[in-house]
Short mmCIF file of N, CA and C in Angstrom, two decimals:
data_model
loop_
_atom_site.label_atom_id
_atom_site.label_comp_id
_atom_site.label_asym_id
_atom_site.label_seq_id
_atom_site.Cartn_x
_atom_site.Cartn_y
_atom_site.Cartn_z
N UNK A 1366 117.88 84.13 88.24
CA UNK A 1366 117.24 85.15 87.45
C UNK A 1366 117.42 86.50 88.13
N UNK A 1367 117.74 87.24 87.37
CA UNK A 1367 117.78 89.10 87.81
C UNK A 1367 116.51 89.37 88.18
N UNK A 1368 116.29 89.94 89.56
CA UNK A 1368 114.75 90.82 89.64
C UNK A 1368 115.51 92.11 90.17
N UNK A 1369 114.49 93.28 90.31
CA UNK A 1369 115.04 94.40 90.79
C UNK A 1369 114.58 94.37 92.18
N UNK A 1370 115.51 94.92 92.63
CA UNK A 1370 115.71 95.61 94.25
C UNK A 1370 116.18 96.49 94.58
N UNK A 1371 116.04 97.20 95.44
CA UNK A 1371 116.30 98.93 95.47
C UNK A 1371 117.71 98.75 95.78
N UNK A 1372 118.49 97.39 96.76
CA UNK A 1372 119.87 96.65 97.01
C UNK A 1372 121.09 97.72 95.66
N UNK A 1373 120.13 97.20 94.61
CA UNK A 1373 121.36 97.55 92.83
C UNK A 1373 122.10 98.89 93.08
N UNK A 1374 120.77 100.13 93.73
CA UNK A 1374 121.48 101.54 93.52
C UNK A 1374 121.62 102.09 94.68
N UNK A 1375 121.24 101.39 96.18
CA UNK A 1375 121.57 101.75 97.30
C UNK A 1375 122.73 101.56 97.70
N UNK A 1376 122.76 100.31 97.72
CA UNK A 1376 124.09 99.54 98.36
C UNK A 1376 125.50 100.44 98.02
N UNK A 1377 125.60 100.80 96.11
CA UNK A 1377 127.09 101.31 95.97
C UNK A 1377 126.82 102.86 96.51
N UNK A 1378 126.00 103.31 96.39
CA UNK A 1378 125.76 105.22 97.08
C UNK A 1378 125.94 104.83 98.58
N UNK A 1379 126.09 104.19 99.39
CA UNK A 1379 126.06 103.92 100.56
C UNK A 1379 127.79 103.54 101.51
N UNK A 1380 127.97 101.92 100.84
CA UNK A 1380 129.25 101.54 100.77
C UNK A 1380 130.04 101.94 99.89
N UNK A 1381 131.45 102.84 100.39
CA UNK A 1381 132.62 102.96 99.95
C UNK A 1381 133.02 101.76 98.73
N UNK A 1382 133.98 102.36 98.05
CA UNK A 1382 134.04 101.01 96.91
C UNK A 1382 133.30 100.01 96.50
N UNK A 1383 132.29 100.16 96.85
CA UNK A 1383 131.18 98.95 95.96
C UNK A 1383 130.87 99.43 94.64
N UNK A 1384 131.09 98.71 93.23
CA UNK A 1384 131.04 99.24 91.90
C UNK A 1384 129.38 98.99 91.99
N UNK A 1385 129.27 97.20 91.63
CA UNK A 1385 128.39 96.98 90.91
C UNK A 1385 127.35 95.95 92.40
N UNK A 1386 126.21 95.83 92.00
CA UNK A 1386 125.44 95.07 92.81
C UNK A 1386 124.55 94.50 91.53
N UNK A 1387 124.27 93.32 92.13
CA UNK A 1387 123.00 92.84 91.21
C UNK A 1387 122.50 91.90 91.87
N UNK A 1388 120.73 92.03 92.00
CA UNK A 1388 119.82 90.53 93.18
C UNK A 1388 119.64 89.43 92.15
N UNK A 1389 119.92 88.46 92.09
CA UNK A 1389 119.03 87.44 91.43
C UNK A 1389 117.84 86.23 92.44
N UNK A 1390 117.26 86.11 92.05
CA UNK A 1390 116.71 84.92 92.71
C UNK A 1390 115.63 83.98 91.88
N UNK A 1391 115.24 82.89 92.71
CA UNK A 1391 114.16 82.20 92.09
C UNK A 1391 112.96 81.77 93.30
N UNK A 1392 112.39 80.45 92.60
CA UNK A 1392 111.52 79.75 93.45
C UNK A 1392 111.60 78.64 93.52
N UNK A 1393 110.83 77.91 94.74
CA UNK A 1393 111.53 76.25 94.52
C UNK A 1393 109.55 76.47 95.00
N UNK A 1394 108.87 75.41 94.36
CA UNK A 1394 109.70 74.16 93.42
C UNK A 1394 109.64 74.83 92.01
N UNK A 1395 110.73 74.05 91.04
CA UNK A 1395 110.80 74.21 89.77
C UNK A 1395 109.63 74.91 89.11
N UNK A 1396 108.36 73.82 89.13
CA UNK A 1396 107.56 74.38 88.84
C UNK A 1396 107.35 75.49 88.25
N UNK A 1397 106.77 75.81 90.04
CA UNK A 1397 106.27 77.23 90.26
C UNK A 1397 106.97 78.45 89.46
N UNK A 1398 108.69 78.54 89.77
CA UNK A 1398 109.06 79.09 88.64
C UNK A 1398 109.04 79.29 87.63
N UNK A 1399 108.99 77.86 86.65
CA UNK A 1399 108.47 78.03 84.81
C UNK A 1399 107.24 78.88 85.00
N UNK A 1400 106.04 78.33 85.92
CA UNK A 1400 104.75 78.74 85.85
C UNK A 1400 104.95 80.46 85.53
N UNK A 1401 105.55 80.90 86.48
CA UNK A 1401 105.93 82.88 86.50
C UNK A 1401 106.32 82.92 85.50
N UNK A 1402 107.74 82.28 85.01
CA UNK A 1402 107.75 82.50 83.72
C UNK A 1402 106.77 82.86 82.71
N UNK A 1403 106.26 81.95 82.56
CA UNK A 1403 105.05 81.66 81.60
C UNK A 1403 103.92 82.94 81.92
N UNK A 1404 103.60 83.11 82.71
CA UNK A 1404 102.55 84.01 82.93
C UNK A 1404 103.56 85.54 82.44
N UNK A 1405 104.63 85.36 82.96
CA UNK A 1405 105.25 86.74 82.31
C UNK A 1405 105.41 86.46 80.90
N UNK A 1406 105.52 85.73 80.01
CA UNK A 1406 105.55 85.67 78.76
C UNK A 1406 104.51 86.00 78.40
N UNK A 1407 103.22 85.66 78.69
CA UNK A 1407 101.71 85.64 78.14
C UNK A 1407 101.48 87.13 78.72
N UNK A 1408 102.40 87.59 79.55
CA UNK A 1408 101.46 89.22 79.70
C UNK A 1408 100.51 89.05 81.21
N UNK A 1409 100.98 88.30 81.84
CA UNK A 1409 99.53 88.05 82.64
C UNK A 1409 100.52 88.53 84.03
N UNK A 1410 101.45 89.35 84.10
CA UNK A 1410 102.30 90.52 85.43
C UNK A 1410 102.25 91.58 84.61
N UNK A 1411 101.41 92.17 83.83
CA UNK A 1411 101.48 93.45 83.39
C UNK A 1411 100.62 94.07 84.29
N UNK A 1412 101.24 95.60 84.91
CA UNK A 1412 100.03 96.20 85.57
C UNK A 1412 99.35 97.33 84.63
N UNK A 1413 99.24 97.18 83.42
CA UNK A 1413 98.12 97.47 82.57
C UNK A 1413 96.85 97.20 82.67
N UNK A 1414 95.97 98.19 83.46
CA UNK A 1414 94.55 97.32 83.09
C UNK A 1414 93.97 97.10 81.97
N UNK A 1415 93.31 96.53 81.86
CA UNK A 1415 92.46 95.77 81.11
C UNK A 1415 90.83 95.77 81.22
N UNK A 1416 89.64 95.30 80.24
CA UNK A 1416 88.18 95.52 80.43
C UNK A 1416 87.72 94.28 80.44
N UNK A 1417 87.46 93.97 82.02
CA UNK A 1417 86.67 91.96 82.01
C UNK A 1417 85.61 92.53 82.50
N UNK A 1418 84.44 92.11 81.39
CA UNK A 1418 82.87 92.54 81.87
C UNK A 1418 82.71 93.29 82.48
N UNK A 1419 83.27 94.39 82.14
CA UNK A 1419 82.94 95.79 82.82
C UNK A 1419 84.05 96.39 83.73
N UNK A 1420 84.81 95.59 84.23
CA UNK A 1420 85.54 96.25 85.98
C UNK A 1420 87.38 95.78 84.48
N UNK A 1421 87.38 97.18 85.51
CA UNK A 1421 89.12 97.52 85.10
C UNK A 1421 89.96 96.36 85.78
N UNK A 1422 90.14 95.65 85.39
CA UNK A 1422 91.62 94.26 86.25
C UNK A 1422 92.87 94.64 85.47
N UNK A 1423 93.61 94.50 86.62
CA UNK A 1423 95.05 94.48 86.02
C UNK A 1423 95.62 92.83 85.83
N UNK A 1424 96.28 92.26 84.87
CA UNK A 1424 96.52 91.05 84.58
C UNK A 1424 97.39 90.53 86.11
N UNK A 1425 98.40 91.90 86.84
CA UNK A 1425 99.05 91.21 87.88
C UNK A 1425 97.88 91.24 88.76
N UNK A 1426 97.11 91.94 88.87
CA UNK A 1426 96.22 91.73 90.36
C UNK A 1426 95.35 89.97 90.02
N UNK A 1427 95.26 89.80 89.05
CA UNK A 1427 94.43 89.01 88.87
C UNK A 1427 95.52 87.62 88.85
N UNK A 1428 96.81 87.61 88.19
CA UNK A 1428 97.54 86.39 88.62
C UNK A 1428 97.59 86.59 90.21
N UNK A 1429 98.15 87.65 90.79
CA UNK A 1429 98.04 87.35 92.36
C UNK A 1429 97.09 86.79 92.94
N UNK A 1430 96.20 87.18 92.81
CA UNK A 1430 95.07 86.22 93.35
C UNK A 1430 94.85 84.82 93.00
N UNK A 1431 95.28 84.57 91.57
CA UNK A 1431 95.02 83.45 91.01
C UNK A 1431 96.22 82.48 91.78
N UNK A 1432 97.17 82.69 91.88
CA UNK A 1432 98.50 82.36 92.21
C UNK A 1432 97.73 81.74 94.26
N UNK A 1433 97.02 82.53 94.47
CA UNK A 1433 96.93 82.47 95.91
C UNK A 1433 96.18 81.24 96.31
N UNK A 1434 95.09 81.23 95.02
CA UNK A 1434 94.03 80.35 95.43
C UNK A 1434 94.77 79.01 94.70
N UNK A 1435 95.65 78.84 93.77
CA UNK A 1435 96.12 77.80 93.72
C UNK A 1435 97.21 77.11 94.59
N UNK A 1436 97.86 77.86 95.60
CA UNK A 1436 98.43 77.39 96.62
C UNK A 1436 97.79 76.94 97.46
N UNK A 1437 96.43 77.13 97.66
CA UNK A 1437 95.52 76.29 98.75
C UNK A 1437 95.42 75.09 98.28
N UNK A 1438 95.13 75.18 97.00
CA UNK A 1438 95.06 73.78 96.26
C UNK A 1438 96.13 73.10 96.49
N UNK A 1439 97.27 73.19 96.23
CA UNK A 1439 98.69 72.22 96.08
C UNK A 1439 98.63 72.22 97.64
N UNK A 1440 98.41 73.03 98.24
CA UNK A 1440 99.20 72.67 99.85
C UNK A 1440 97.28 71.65 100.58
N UNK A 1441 96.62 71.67 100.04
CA UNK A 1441 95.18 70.84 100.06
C UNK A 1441 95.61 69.54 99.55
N UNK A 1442 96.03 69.63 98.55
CA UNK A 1442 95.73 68.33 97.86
C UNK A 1442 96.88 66.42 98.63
N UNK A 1443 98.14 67.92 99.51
CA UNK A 1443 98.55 66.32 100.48
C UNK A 1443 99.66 66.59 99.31
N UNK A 1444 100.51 67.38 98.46
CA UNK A 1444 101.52 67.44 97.83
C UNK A 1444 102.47 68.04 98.59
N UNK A 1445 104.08 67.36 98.68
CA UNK A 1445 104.46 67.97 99.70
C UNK A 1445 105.35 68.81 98.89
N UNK A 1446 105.37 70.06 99.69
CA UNK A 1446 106.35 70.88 99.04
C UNK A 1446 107.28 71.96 99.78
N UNK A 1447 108.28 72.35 99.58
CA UNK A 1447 108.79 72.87 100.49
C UNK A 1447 109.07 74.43 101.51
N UNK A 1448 108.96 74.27 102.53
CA UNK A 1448 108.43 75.63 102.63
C UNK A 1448 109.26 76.67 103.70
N UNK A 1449 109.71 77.54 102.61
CA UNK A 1449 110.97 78.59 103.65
C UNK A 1449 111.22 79.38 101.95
N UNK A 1450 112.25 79.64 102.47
CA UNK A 1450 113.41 80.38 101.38
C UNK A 1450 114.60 80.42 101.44
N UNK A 1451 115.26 80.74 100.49
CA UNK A 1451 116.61 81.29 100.97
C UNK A 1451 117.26 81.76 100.50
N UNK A 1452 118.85 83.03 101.03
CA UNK A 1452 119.15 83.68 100.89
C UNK A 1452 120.60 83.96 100.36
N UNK A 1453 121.06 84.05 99.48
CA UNK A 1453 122.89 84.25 99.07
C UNK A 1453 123.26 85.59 98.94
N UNK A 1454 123.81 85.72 99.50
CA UNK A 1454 124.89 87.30 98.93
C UNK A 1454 126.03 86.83 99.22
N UNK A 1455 126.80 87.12 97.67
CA UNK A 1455 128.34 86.81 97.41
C UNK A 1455 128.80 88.47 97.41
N UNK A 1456 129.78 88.85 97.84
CA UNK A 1456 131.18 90.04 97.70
C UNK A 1456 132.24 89.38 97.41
N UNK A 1457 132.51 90.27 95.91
CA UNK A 1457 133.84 89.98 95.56
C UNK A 1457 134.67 91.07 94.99
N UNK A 1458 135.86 91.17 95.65
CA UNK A 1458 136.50 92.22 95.00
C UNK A 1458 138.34 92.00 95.86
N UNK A 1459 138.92 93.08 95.71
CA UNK A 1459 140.36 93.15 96.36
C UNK A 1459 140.65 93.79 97.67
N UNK A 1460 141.24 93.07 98.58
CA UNK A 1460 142.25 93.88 99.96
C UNK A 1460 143.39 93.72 99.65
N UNK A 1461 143.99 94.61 99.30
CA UNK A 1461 145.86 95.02 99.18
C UNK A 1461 145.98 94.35 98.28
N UNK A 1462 145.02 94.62 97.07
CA UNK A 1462 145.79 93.86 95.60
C UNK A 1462 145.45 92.50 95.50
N UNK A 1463 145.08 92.09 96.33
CA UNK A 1463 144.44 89.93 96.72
C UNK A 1463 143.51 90.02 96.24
N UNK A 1464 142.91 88.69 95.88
CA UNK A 1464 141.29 88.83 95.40
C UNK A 1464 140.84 88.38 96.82
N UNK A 1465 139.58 88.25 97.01
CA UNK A 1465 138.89 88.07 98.42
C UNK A 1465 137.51 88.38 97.77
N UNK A 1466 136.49 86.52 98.77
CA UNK A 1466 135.67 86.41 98.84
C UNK A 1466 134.81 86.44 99.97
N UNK A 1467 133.26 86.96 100.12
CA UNK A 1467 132.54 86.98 101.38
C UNK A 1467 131.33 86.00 100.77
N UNK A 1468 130.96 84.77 101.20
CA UNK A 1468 129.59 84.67 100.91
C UNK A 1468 128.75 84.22 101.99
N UNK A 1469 128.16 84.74 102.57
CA UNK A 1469 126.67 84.76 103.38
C UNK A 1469 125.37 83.93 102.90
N UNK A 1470 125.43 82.57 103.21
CA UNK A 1470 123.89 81.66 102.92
C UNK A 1470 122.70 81.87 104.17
N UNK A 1471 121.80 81.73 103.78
CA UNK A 1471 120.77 81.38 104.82
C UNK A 1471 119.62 81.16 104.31
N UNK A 1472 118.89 79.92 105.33
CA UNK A 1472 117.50 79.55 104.85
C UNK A 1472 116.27 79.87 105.66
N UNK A 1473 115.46 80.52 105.84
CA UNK A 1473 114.38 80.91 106.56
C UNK A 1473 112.85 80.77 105.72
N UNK A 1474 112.19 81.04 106.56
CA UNK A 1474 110.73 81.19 106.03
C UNK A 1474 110.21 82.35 105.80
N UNK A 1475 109.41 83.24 105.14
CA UNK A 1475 109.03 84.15 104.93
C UNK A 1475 109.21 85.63 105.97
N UNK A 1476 108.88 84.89 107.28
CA UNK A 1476 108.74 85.44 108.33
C UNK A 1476 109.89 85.90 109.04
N UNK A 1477 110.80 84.99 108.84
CA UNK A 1477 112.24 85.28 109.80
C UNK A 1477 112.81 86.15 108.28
N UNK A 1478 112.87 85.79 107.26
CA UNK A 1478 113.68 86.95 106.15
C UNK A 1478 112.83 87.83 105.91
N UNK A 1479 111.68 88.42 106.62
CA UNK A 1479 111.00 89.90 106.28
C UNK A 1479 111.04 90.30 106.86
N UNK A 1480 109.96 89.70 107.89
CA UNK A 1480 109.11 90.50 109.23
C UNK A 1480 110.33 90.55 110.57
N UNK A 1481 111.45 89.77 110.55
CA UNK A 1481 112.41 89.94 111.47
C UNK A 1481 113.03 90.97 111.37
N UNK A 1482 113.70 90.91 110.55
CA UNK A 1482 114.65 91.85 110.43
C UNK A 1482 114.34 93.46 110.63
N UNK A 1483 112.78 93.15 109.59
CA UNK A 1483 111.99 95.10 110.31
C UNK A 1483 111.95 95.02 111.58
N UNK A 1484 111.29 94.22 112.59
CA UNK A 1484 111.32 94.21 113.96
C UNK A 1484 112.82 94.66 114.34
N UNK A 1485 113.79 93.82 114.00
CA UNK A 1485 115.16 94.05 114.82
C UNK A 1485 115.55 95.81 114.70
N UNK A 1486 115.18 95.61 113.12
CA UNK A 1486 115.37 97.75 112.57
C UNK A 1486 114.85 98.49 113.82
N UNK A 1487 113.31 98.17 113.91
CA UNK A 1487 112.50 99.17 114.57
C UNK A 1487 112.76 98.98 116.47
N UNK A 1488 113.53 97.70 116.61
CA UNK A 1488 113.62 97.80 118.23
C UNK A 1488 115.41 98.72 118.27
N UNK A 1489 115.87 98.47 117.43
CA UNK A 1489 117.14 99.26 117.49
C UNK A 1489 117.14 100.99 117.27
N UNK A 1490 115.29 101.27 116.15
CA UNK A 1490 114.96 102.22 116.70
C UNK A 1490 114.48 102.90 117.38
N UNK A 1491 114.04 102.47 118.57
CA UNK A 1491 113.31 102.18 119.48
C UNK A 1491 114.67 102.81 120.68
N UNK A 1492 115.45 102.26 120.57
CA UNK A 1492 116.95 102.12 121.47
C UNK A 1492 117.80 103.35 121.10
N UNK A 1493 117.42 103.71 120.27
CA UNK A 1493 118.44 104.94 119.58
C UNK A 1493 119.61 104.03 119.60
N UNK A 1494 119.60 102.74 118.59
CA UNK A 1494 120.75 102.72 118.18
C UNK A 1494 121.20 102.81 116.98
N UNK A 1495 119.31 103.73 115.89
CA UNK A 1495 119.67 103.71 114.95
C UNK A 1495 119.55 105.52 114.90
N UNK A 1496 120.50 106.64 115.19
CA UNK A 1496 120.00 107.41 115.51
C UNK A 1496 120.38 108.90 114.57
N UNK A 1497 120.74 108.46 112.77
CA UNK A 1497 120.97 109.24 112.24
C UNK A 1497 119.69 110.07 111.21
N UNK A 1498 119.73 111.45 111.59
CA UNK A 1498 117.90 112.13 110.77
C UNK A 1498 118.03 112.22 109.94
N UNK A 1499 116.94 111.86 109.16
CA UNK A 1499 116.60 111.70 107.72
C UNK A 1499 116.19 110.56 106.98
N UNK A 1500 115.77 110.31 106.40
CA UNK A 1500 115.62 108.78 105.64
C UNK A 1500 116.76 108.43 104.57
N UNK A 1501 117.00 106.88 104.93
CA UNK A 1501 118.24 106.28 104.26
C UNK A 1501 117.47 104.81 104.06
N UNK A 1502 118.04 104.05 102.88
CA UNK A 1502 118.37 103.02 103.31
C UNK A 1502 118.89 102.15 104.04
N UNK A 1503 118.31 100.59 104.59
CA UNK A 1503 119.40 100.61 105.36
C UNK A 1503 120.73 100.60 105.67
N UNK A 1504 121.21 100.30 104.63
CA UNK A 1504 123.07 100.16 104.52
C UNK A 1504 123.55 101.60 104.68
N UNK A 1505 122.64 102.80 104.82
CA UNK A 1505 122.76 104.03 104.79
C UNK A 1505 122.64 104.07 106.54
N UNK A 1506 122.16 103.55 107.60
CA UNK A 1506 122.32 104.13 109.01
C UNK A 1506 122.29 102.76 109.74
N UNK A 1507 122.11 101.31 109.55
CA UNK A 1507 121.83 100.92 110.52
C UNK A 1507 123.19 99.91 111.13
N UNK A 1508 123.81 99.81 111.96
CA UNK A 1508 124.94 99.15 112.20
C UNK A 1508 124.85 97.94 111.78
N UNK A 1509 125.66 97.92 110.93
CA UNK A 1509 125.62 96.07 110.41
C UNK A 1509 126.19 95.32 111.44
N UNK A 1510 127.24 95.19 112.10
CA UNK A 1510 127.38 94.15 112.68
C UNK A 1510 126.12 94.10 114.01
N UNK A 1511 126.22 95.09 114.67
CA UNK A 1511 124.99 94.84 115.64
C UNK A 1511 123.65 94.52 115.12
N UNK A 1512 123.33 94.70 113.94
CA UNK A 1512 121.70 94.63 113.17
C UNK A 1512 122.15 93.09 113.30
N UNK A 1513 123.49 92.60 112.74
CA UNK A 1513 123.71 91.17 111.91
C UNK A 1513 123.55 89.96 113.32
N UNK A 1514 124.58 90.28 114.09
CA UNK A 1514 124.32 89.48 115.53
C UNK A 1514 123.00 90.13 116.12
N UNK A 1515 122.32 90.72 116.16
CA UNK A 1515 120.98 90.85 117.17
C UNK A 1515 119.76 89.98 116.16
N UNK A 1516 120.29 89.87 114.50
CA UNK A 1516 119.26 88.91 114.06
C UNK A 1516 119.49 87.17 114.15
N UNK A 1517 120.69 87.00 113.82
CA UNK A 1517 121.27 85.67 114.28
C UNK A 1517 121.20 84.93 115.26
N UNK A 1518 120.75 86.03 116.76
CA UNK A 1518 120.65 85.26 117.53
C UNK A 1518 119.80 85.06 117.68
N UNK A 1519 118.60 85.16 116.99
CA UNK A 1519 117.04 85.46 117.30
C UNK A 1519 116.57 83.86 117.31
N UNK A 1520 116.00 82.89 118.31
CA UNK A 1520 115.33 81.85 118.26
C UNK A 1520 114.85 81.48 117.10
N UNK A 1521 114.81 80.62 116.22
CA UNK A 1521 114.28 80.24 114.99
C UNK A 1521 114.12 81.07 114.11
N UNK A 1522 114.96 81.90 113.73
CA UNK A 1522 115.56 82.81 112.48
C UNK A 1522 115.78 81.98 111.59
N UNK A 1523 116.42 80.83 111.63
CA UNK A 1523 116.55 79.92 110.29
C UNK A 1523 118.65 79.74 110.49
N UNK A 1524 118.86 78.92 109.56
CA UNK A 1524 120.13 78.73 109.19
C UNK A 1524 120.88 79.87 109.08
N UNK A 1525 122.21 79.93 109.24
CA UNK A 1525 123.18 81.15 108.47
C UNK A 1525 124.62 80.52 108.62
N UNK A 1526 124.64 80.90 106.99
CA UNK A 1526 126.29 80.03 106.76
C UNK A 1526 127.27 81.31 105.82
N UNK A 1527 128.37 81.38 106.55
CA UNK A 1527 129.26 82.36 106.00
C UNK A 1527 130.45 81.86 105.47
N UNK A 1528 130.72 81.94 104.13
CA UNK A 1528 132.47 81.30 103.92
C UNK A 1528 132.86 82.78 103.57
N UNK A 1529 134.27 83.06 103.84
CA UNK A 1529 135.53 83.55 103.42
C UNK A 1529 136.55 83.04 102.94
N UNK A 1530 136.58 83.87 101.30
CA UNK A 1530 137.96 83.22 100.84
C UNK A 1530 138.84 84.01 100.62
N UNK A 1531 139.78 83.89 101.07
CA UNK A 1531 141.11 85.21 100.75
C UNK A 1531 142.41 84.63 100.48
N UNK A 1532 143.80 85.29 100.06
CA UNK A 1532 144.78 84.80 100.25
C UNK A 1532 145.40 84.46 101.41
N UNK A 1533 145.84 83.65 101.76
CA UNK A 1533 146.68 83.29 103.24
C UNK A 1533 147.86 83.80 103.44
N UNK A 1534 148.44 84.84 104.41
CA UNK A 1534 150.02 85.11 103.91
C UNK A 1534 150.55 84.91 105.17
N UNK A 1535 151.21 84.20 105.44
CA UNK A 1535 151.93 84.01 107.16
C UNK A 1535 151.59 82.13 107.12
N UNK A 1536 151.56 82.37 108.52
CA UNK A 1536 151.12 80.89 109.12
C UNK A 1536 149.49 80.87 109.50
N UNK A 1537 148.60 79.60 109.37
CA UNK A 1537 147.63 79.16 109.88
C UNK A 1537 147.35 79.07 110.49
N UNK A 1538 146.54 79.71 111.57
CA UNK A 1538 146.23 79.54 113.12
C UNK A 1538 145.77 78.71 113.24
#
């Protein structure tokens, strides 16, 4: 499913030749997903408030919460379910006229795909190794390969799986 991320209009103002970007993602389990669905069909992620006995609620503040207290329940009740996330970004486009693929997997938990990666940002700014003024996104100042290996190597960051597909022209090392 398409959600928005600031990724869509940063990424190509940032990187040279990048046309198009687009995030999709979901949720596991199944479920839980139809469930969002459903609540976005019925109106119940609108941040429109609304009048419940007096106090202004917005339908999303009120699924968030609702959403919260029923995860105590499922993770209470001894249902097992699974718990991390994870991450795909595919690049596709041409070097010298070839088609060529990048895709980047990884599975983490909330913690290693949020709260890490700001840490790694803020100790690299910390280091002046992120040291251009002004505000950017990050694909706008922060060294990818050093951001990419200083998070990878991080103790229990989670999985990371990279394929490349390109044309082969020569011999196979």
């Amino acid at each position: 499913y398409y959600f928005g991320h600031p990724e869509t209009v940063t990424i190509p103002r940032y990187i040279e030749g990048v046309e198009n970007v687009c995030c999709k993602g979901t949720f596991i389990p199944d479920e839980f997903r139809e469930a969002l669905l459903q609540a976005e069909a019925f109106g119940l992620l609108s941040d429109q408030p609304i009048n419940v006995k007096g106090y202004e609620v917005t339908p999303l503040d009120f699924t968030a919460s609702f959403v919260q207290v029923m995860i105590k329940r499922v993770l209470s009740s001894g249902l097992k379910t699974p718990v991390g996330g994870s991450v795909m970004i595919k690049v596709t486009g041409e070097r010298d006229g070839e088609p060529v693929m990048y895709q980047y997997a990884g599975t983490a938990r909330m913690r290693e795909g949020t709260a890490t990666p700001a840490a790694v940002g803020a100790e690299m700014l910390a280091k002046n190794e992120i040291n251009k003024p002004g505000v950017y996104a990050p694909e706008g100042c922060v060294p990818p390969k050093k951001f990419l290996n200083s998070l990878i190597g991080r103790e229990g960051f989670g999985d990371v799986f990279i394929t490349v597909q390109e044309k082969l022209t020569g011999e196979i090392i």
